[in-house]
PDB file of C-alpha atoms and ligand atoms in Angstrom:
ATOM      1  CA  UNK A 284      17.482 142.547  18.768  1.00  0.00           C
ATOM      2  CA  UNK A 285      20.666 140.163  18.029  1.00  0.00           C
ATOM      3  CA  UNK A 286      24.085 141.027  19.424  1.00  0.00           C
ATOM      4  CA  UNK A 287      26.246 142.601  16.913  1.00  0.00           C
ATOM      5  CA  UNK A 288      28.920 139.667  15.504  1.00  0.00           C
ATOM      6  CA  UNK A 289      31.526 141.814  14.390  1.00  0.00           C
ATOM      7  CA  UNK A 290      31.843 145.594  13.253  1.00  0.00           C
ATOM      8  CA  UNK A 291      32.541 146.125   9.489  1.00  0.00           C
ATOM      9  CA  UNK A 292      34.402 149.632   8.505  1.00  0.00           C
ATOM     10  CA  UNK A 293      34.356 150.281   4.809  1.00  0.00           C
ATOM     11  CA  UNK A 294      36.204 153.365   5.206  1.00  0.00           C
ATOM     12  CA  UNK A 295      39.204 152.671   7.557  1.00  0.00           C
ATOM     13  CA  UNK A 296      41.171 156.068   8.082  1.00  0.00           C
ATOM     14  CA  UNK A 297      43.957 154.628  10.058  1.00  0.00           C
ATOM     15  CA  UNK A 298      47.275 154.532   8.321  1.00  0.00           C
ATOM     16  CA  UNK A 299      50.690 153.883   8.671  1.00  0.00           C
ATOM     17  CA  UNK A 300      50.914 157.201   9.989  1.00  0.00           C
ATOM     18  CA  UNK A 301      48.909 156.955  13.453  1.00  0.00           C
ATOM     19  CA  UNK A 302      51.576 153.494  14.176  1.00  0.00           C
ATOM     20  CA  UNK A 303      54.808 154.996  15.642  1.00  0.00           C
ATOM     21  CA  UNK A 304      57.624 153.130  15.981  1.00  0.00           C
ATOM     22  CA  UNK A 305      57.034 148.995  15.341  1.00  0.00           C
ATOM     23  CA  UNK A 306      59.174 149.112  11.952  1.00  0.00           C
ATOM     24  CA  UNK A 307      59.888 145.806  11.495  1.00  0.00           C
ATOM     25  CA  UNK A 308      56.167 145.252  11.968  1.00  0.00           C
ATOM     26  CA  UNK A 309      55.394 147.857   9.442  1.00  0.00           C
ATOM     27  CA  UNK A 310      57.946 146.273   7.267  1.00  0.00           C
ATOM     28  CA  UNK A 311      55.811 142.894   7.543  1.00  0.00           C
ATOM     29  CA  UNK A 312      52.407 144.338   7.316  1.00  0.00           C
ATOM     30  CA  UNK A 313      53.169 146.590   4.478  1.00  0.00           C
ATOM     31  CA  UNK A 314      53.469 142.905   2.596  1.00  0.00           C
ATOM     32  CA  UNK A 315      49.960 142.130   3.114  1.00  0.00           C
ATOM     33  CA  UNK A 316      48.588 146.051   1.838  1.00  0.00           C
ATOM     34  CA  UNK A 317      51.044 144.959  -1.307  1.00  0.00           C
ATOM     35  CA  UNK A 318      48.914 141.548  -1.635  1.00  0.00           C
ATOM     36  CA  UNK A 319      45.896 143.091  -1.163  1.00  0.00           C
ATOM     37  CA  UNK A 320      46.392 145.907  -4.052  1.00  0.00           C
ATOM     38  CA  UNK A 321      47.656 144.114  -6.945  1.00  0.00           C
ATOM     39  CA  UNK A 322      47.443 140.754  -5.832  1.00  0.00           C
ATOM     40  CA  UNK A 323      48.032 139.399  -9.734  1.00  0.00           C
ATOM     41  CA  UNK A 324      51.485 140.499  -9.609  1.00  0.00           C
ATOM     42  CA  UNK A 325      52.510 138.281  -6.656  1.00  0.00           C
ATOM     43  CA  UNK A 326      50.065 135.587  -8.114  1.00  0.00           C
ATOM     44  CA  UNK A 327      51.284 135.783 -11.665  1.00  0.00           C
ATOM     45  CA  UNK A 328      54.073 133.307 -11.334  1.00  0.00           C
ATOM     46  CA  UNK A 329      52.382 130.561  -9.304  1.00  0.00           C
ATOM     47  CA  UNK A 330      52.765 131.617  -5.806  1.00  0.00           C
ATOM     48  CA  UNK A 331      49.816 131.596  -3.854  1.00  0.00           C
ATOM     49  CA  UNK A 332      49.177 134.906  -1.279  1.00  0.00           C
ATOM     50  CA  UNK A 333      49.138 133.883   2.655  1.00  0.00           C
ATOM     51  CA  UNK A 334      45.650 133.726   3.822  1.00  0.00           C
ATOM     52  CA  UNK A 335      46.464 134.564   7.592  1.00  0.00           C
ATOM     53  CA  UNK A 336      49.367 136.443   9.580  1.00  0.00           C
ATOM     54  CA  UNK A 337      49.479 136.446  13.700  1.00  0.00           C
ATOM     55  CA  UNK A 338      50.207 139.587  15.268  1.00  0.00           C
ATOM     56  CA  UNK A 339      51.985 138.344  18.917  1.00  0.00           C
ATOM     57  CA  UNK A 340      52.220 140.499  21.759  1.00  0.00           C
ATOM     58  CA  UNK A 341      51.694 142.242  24.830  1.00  0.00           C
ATOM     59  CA  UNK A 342      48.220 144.147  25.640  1.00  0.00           C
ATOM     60  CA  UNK A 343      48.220 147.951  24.406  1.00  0.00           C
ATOM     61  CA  UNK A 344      50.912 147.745  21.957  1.00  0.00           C
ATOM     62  CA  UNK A 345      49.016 148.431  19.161  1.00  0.00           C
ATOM     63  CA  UNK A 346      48.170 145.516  17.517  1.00  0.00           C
ATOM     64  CA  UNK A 347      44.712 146.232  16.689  1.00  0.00           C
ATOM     65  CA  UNK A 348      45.778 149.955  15.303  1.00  0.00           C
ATOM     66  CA  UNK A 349      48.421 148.231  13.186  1.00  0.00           C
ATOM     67  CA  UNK A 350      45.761 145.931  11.375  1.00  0.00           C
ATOM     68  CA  UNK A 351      43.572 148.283  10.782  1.00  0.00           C
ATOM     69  CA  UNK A 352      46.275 150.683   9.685  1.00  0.00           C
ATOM     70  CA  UNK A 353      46.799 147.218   7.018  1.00  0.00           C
ATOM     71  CA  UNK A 354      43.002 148.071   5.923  1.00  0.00           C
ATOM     72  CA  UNK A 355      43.228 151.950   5.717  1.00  0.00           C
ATOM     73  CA  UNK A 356      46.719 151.666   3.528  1.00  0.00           C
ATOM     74  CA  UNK A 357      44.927 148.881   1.207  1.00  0.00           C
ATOM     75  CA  UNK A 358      41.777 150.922   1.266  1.00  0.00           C
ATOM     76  CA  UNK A 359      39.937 147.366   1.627  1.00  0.00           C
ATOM     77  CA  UNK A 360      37.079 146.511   4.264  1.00  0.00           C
ATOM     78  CA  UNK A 361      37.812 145.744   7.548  1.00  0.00           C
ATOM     79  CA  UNK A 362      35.745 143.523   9.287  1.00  0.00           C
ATOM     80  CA  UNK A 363      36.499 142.883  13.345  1.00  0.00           C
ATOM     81  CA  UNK A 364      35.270 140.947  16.087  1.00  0.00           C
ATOM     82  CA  UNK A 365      36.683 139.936  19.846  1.00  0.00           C
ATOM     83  CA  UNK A 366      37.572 136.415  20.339  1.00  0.00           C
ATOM     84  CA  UNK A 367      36.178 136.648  24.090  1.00  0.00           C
ATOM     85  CA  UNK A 368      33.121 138.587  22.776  1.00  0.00           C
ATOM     86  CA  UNK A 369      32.341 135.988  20.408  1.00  0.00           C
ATOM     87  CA  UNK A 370      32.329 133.097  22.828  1.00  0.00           C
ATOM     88  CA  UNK A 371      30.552 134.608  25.587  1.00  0.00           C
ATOM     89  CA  UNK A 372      27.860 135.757  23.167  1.00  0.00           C
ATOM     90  CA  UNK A 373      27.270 132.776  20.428  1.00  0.00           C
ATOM     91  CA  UNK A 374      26.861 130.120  23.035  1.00  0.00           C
ATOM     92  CA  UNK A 375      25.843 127.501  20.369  1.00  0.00           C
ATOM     93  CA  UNK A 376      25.530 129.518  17.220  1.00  0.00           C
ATOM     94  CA  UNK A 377      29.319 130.153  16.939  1.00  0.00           C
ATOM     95  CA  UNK A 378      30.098 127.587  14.229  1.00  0.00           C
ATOM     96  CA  UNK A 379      27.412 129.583  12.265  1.00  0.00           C
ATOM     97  CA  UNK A 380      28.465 132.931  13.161  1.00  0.00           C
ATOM     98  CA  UNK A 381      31.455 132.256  11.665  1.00  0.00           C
ATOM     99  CA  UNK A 382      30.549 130.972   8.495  1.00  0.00           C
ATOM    100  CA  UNK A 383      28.359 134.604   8.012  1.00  0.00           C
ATOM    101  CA  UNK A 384      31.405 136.467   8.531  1.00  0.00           C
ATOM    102  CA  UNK A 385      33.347 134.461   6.070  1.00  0.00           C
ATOM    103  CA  UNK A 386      30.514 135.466   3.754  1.00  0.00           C
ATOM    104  CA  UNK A 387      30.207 138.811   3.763  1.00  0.00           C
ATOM    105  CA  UNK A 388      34.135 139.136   3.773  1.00  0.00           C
ATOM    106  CA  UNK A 389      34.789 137.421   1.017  1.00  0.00           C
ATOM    107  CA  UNK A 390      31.496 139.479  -0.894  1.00  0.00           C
ATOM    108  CA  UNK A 391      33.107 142.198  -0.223  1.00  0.00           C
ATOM    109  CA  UNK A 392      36.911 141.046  -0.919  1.00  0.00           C
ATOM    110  CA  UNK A 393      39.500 142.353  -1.116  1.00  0.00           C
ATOM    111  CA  UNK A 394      39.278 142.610   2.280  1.00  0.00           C
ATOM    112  CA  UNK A 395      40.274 141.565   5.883  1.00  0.00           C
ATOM    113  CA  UNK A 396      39.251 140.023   8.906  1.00  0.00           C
ATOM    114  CA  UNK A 397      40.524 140.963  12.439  1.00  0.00           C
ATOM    115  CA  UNK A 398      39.800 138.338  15.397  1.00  0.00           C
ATOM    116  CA  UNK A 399      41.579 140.133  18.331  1.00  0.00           C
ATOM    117  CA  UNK A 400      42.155 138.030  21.294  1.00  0.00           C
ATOM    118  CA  UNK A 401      42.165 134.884  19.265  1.00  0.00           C
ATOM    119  CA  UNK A 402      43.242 132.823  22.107  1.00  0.00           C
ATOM    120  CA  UNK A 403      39.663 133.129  23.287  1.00  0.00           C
ATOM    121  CA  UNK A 404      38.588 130.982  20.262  1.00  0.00           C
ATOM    122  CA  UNK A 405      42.189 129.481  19.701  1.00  0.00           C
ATOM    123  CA  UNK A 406      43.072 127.479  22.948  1.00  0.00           C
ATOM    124  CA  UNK A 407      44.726 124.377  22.248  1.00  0.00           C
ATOM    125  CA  UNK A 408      42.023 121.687  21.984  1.00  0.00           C
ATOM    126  CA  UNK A 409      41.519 118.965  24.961  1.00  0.00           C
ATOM    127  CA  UNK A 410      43.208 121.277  27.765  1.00  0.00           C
ATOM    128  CA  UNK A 411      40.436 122.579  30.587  1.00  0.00           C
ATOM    129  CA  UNK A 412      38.167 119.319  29.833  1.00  0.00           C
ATOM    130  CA  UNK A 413      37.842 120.060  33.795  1.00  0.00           C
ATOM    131  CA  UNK A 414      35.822 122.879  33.074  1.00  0.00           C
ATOM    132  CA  UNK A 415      32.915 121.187  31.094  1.00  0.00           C
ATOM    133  CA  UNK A 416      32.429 120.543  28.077  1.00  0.00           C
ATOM    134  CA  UNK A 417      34.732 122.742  25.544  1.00  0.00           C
ATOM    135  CA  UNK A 418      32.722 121.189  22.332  1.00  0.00           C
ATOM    136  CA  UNK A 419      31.288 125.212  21.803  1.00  0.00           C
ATOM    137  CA  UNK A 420      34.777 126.660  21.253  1.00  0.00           C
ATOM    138  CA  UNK A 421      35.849 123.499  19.691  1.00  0.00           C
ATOM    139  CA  UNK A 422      32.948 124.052  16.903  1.00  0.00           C
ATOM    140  CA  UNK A 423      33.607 127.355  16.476  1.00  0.00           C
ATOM    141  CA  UNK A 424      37.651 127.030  15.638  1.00  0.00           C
ATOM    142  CA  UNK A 425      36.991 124.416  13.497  1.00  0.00           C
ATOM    143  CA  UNK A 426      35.024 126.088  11.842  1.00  0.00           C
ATOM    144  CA  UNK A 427      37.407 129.169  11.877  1.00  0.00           C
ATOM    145  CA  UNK A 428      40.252 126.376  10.575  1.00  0.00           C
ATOM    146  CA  UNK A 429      37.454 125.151   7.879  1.00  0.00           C
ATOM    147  CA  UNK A 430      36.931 128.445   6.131  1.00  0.00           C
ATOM    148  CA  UNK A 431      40.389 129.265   6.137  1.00  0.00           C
ATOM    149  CA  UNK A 432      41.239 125.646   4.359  1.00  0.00           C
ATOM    150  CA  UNK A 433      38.282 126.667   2.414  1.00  0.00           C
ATOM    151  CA  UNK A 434      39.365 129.971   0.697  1.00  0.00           C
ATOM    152  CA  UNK A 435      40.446 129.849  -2.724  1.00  0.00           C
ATOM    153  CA  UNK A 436      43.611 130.760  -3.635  1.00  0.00           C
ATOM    154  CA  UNK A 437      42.205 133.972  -5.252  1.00  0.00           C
ATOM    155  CA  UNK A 438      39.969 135.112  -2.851  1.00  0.00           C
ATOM    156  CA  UNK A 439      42.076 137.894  -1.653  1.00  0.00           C
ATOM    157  CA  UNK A 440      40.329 137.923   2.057  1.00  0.00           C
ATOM    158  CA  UNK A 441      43.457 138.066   4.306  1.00  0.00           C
ATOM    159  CA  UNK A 442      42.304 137.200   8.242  1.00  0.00           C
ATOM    160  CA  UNK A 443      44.907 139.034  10.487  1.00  0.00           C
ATOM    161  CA  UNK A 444      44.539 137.648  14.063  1.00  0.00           C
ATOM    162  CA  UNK A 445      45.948 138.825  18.022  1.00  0.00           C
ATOM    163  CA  UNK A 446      46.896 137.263  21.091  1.00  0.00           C
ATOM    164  CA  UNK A 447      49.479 137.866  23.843  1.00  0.00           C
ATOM    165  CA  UNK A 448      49.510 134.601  24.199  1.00  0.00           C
ATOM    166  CA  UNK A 449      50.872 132.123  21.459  1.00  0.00           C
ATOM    167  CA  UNK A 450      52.000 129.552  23.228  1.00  0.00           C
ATOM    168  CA  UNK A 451      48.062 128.230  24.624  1.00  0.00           C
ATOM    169  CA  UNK A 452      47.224 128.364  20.632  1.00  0.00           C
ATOM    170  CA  UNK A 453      46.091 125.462  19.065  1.00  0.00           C
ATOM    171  CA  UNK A 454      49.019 124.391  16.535  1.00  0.00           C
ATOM    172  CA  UNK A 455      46.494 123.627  14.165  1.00  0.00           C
ATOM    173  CA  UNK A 456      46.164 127.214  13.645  1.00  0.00           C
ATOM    174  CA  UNK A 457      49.592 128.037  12.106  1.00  0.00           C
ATOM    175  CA  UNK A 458      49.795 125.112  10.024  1.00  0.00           C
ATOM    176  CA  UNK A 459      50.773 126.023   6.482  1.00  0.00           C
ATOM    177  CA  UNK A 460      47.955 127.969   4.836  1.00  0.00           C
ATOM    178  CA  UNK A 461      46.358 129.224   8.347  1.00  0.00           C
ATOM    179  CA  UNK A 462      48.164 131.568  10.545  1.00  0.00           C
ATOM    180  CA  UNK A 463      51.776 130.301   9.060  1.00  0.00           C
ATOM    181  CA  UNK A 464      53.138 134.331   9.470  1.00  0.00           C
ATOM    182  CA  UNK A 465      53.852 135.084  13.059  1.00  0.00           C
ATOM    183  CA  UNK A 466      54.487 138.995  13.478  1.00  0.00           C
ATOM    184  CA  UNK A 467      55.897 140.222  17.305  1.00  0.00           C
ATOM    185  CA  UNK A 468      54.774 143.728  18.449  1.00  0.00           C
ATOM    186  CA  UNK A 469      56.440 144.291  21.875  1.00  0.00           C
ATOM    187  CA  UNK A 470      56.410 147.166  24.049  1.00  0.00           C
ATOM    188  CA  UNK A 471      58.497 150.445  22.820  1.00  0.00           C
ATOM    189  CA  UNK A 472      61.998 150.891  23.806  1.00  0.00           C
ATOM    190  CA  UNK A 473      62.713 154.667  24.840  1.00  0.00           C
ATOM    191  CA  UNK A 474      63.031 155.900  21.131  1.00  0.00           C
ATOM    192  CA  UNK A 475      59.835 154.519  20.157  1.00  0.00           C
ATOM    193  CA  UNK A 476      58.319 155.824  23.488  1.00  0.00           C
ATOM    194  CA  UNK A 477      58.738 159.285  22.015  1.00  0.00           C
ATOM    195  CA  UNK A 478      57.641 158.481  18.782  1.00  0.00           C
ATOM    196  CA  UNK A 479      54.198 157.469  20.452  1.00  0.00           C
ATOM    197  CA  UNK A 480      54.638 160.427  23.096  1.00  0.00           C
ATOM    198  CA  UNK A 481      54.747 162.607  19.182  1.00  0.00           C
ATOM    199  CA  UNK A 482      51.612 160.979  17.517  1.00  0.00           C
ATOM    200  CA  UNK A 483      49.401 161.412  20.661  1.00  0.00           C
ATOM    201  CA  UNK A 484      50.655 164.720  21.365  1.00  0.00           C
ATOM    202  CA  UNK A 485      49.595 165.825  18.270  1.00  0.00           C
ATOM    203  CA  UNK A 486      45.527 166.933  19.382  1.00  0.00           C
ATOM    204  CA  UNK A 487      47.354 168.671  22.355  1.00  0.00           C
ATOM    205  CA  UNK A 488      47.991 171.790  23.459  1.00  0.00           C
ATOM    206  CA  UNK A 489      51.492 171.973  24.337  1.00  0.00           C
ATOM    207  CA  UNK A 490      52.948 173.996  27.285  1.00  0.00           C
ATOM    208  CA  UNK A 491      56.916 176.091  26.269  1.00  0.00           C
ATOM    209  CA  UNK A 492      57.984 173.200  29.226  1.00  0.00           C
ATOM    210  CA  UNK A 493      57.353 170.441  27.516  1.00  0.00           C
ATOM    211  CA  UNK A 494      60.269 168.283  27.011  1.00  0.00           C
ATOM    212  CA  UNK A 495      59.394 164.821  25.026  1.00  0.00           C
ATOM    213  CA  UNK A 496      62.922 163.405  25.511  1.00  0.00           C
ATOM    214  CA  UNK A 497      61.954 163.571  29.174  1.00  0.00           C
ATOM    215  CA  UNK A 498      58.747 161.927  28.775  1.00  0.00           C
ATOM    216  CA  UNK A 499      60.110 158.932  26.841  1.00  0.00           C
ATOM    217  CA  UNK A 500      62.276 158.413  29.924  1.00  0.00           C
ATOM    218  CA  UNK A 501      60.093 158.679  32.742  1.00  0.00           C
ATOM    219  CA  UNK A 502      58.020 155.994  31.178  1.00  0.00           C
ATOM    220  CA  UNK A 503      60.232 152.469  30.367  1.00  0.00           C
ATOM    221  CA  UNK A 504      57.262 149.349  30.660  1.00  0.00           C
ATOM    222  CA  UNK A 505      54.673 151.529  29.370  1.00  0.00           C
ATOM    223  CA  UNK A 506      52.889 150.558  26.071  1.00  0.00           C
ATOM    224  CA  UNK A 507      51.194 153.028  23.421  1.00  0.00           C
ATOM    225  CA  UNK A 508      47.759 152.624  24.941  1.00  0.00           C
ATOM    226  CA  UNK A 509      49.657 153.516  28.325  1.00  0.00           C
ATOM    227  CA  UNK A 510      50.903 156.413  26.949  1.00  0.00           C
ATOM    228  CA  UNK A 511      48.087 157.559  24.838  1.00  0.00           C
ATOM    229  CA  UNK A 512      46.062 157.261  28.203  1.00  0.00           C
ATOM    230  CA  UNK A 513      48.987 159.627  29.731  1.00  0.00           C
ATOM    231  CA  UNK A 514      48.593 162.218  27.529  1.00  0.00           C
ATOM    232  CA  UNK A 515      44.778 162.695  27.748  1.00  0.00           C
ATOM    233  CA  UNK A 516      44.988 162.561  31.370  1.00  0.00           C
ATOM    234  CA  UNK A 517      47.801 165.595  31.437  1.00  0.00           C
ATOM    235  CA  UNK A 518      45.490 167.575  29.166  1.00  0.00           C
ATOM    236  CA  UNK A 519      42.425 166.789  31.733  1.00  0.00           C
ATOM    237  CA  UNK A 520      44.501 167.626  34.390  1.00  0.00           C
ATOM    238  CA  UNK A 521      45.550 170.844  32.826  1.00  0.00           C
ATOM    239  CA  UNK A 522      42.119 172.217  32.075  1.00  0.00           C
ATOM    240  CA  UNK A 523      40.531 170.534  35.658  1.00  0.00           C
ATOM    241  CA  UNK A 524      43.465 173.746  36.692  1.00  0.00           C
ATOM    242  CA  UNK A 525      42.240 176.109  34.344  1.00  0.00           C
ATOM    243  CA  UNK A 526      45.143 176.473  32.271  1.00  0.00           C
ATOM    244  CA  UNK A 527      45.590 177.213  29.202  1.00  0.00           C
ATOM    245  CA  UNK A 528      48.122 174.390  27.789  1.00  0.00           C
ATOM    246  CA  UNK A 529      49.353 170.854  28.972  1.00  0.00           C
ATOM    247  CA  UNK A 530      52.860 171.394  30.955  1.00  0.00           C
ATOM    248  CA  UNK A 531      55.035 169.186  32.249  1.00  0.00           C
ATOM    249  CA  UNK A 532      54.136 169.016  35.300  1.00  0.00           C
ATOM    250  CA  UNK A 533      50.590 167.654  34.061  1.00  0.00           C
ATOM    251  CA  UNK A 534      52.598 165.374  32.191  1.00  0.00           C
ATOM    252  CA  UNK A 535      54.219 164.383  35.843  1.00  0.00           C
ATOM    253  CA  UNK A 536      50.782 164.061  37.639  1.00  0.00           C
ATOM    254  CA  UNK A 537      49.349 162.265  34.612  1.00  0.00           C
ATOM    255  CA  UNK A 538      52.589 159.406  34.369  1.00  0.00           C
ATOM    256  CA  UNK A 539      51.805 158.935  38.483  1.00  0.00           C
ATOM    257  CA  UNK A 540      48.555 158.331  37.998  1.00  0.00           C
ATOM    258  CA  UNK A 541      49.061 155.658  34.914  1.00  0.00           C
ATOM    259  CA  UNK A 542      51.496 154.413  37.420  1.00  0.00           C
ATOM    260  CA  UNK A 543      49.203 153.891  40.441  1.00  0.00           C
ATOM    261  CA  UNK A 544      46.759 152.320  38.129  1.00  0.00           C
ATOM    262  CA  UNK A 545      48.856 150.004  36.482  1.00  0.00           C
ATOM    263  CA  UNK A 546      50.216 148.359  40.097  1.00  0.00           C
ATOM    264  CA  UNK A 547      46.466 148.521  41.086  1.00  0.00           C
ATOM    265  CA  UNK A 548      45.913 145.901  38.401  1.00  0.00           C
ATOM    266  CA  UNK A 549      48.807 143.957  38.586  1.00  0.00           C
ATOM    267  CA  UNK A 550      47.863 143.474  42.529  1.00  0.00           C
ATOM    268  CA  UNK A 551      44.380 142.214  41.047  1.00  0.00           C
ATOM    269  CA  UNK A 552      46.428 139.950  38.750  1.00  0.00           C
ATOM    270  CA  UNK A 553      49.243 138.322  41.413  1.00  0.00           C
TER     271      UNK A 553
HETATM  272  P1  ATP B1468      45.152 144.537  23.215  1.00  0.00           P
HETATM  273  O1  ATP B1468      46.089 143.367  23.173  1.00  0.00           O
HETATM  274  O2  ATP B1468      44.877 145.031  24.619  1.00  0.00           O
HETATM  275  O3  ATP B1468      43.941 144.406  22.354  1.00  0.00           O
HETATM  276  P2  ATP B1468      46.517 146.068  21.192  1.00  0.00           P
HETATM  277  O4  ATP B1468      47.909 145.608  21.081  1.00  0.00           O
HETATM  278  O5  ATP B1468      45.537 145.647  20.162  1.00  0.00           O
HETATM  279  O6  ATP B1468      45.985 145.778  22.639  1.00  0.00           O
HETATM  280  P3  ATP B1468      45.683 148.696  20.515  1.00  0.00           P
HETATM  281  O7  ATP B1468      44.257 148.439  20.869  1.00  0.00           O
HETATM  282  O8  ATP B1468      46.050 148.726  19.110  1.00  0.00           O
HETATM  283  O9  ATP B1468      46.582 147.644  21.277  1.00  0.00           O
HETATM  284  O10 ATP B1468      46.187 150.027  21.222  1.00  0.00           O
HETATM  285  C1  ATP B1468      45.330 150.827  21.995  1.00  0.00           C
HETATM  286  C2  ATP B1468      45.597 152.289  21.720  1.00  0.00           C
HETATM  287  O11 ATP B1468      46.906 152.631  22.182  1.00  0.00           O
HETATM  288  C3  ATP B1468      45.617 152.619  20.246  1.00  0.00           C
HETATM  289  O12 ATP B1468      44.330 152.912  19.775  1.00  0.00           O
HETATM  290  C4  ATP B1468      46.519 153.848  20.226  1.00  0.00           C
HETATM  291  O13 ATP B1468      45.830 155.005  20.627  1.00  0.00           O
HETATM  292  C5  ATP B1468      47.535 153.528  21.311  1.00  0.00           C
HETATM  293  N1  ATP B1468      48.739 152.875  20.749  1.00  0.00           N
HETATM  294  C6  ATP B1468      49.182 151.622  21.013  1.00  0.00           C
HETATM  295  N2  ATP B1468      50.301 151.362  20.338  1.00  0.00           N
HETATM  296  C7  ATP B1468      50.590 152.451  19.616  1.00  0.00           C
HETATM  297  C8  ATP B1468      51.624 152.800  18.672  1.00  0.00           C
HETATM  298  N3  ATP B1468      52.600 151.922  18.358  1.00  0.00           N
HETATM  299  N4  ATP B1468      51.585 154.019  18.093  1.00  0.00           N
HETATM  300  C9  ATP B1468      50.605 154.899  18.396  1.00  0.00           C
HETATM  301  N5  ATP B1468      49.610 154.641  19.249  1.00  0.00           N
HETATM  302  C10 ATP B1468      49.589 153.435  19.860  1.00  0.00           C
END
């Protein structure tokens, strides 16, 4: 059986909705659902529609819920893969690979293409020549750089890409035409905290205690996928006691236990 290349959802039902807070994001992305709806009208006096934008930021933010939030608000396919997937797994097929996803996106255009951890692919060429022989990865984003040169400019496949790390990219790769839109997503401050704390709380039954304000504040560094993990730990927590809603102590217990984990990993990192 061959490894899956990428996953391809022709019914995305993430929207704008499920992102909180990230407005100036929003703002940006909500350009590309416009380009991918009535693409004419930006076309119609000459312009040409971007083919790639860059979403830039820390892990867990929700860059990968914000582009395909992009594909549920355009109602277009959304076709996905893992830059670190596809390397480890196309060892001398990548250039190939590629091309096939290219393909079928652009069959089934309008549409988009997400390559998360794009670094993976994306490196600046010639740096770790220690390490072997690069020429795999090299193939593969030229061949990424190829088919985005390649597009025409009414092919209406828009290829939205993530990294927390732009500055080990390959300048090639935001060259007019490629990945010239940058987009940041950072962690939340303490307002957007709650607004994340509000969408994940949502599936949850919530104890009289619970106090959200108080939430948002007992968690500054934590990103969405930190704090979605928070609140299905509370509500494990909760029933592992028997009770019958999440309180805030749960909450409590749950935010210590995010905690612990997160310095676990950042001893594995330093
Ligand atoms: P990585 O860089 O690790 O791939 P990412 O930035 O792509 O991370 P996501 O995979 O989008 O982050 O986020 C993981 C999960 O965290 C989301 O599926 C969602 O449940 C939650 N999450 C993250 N950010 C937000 C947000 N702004 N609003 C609501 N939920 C969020």
């Amino acid at each position: 059986s061959k490894a899956k290349l990428f996953d391809e959802n022709t019914d995305v039902k993430t929207s704008f909705k499920d992102v909180a807070g990230l407005e100036g994001a929003k703002e940006e992305v909500q350009e590309i659902v416009d380009f991918l709806k009535t693409p004419e009208k930006y076309t119609s006096l000459g312009g040409k529609i971007p083919k790639g934008a860059l979403l830039v930021g820390p892990p867990g933010t929700g860059k990968t819920l914000l582009a395909k939030a992009v594909a549920g608000e355009a109602k277009v396919p959304f076709f996905s893969l893992s830059g670190s997937d596809f390397v480890e797994m196309f060892v001398g097929v990548g250039a190939s690979r590629v091309r096939d996803l290219f393909k079928q996106a652009k069959e089934k255009s309008p549409s988009i293409i997400f390559i998360d951890e794009i670094d993976a692919i994306g490196r600046a060429r010639g740096k770790n020549a220690m390490s072997g022989s690069n020429d795999e990865r090299e193939n593969t984003l030229n061949q990424l750089l190829t088919e985005m040169d390649g597009f025409g400019t009414n092919t209406n496949v828009i290829v939205i890409a993530a990294t927390n790390r732009a500055d080990i990219l390959d300048k090639a790769l935001m060259r007019a035409g490629r990945f010239d839109r940058q987009i940041f997503v950072d962690l939340p401050d303490i307002v957007e905290r709650k607004e994340i704390f509000e969408v994940h709380l949502r599936p949850i039954k919530k104890a009289e205690d619970l106090d959200i304000d108080f939430l948002a504040r007992q968690t500054p560094g934590f990103s969405g996928a930190d704090i979605a993990n928070v609140c299905n730990e509370a509500a494990l927590i909760a029933a592992r006691k028997g009770k019958k809603a999440v309180g805030k102590q749960d909450f409590l217990d749950a935010v210590d236990r995010i905690i612990g984990g997160l310095e676990k990993k950042n001893k594995i990192i330093t």
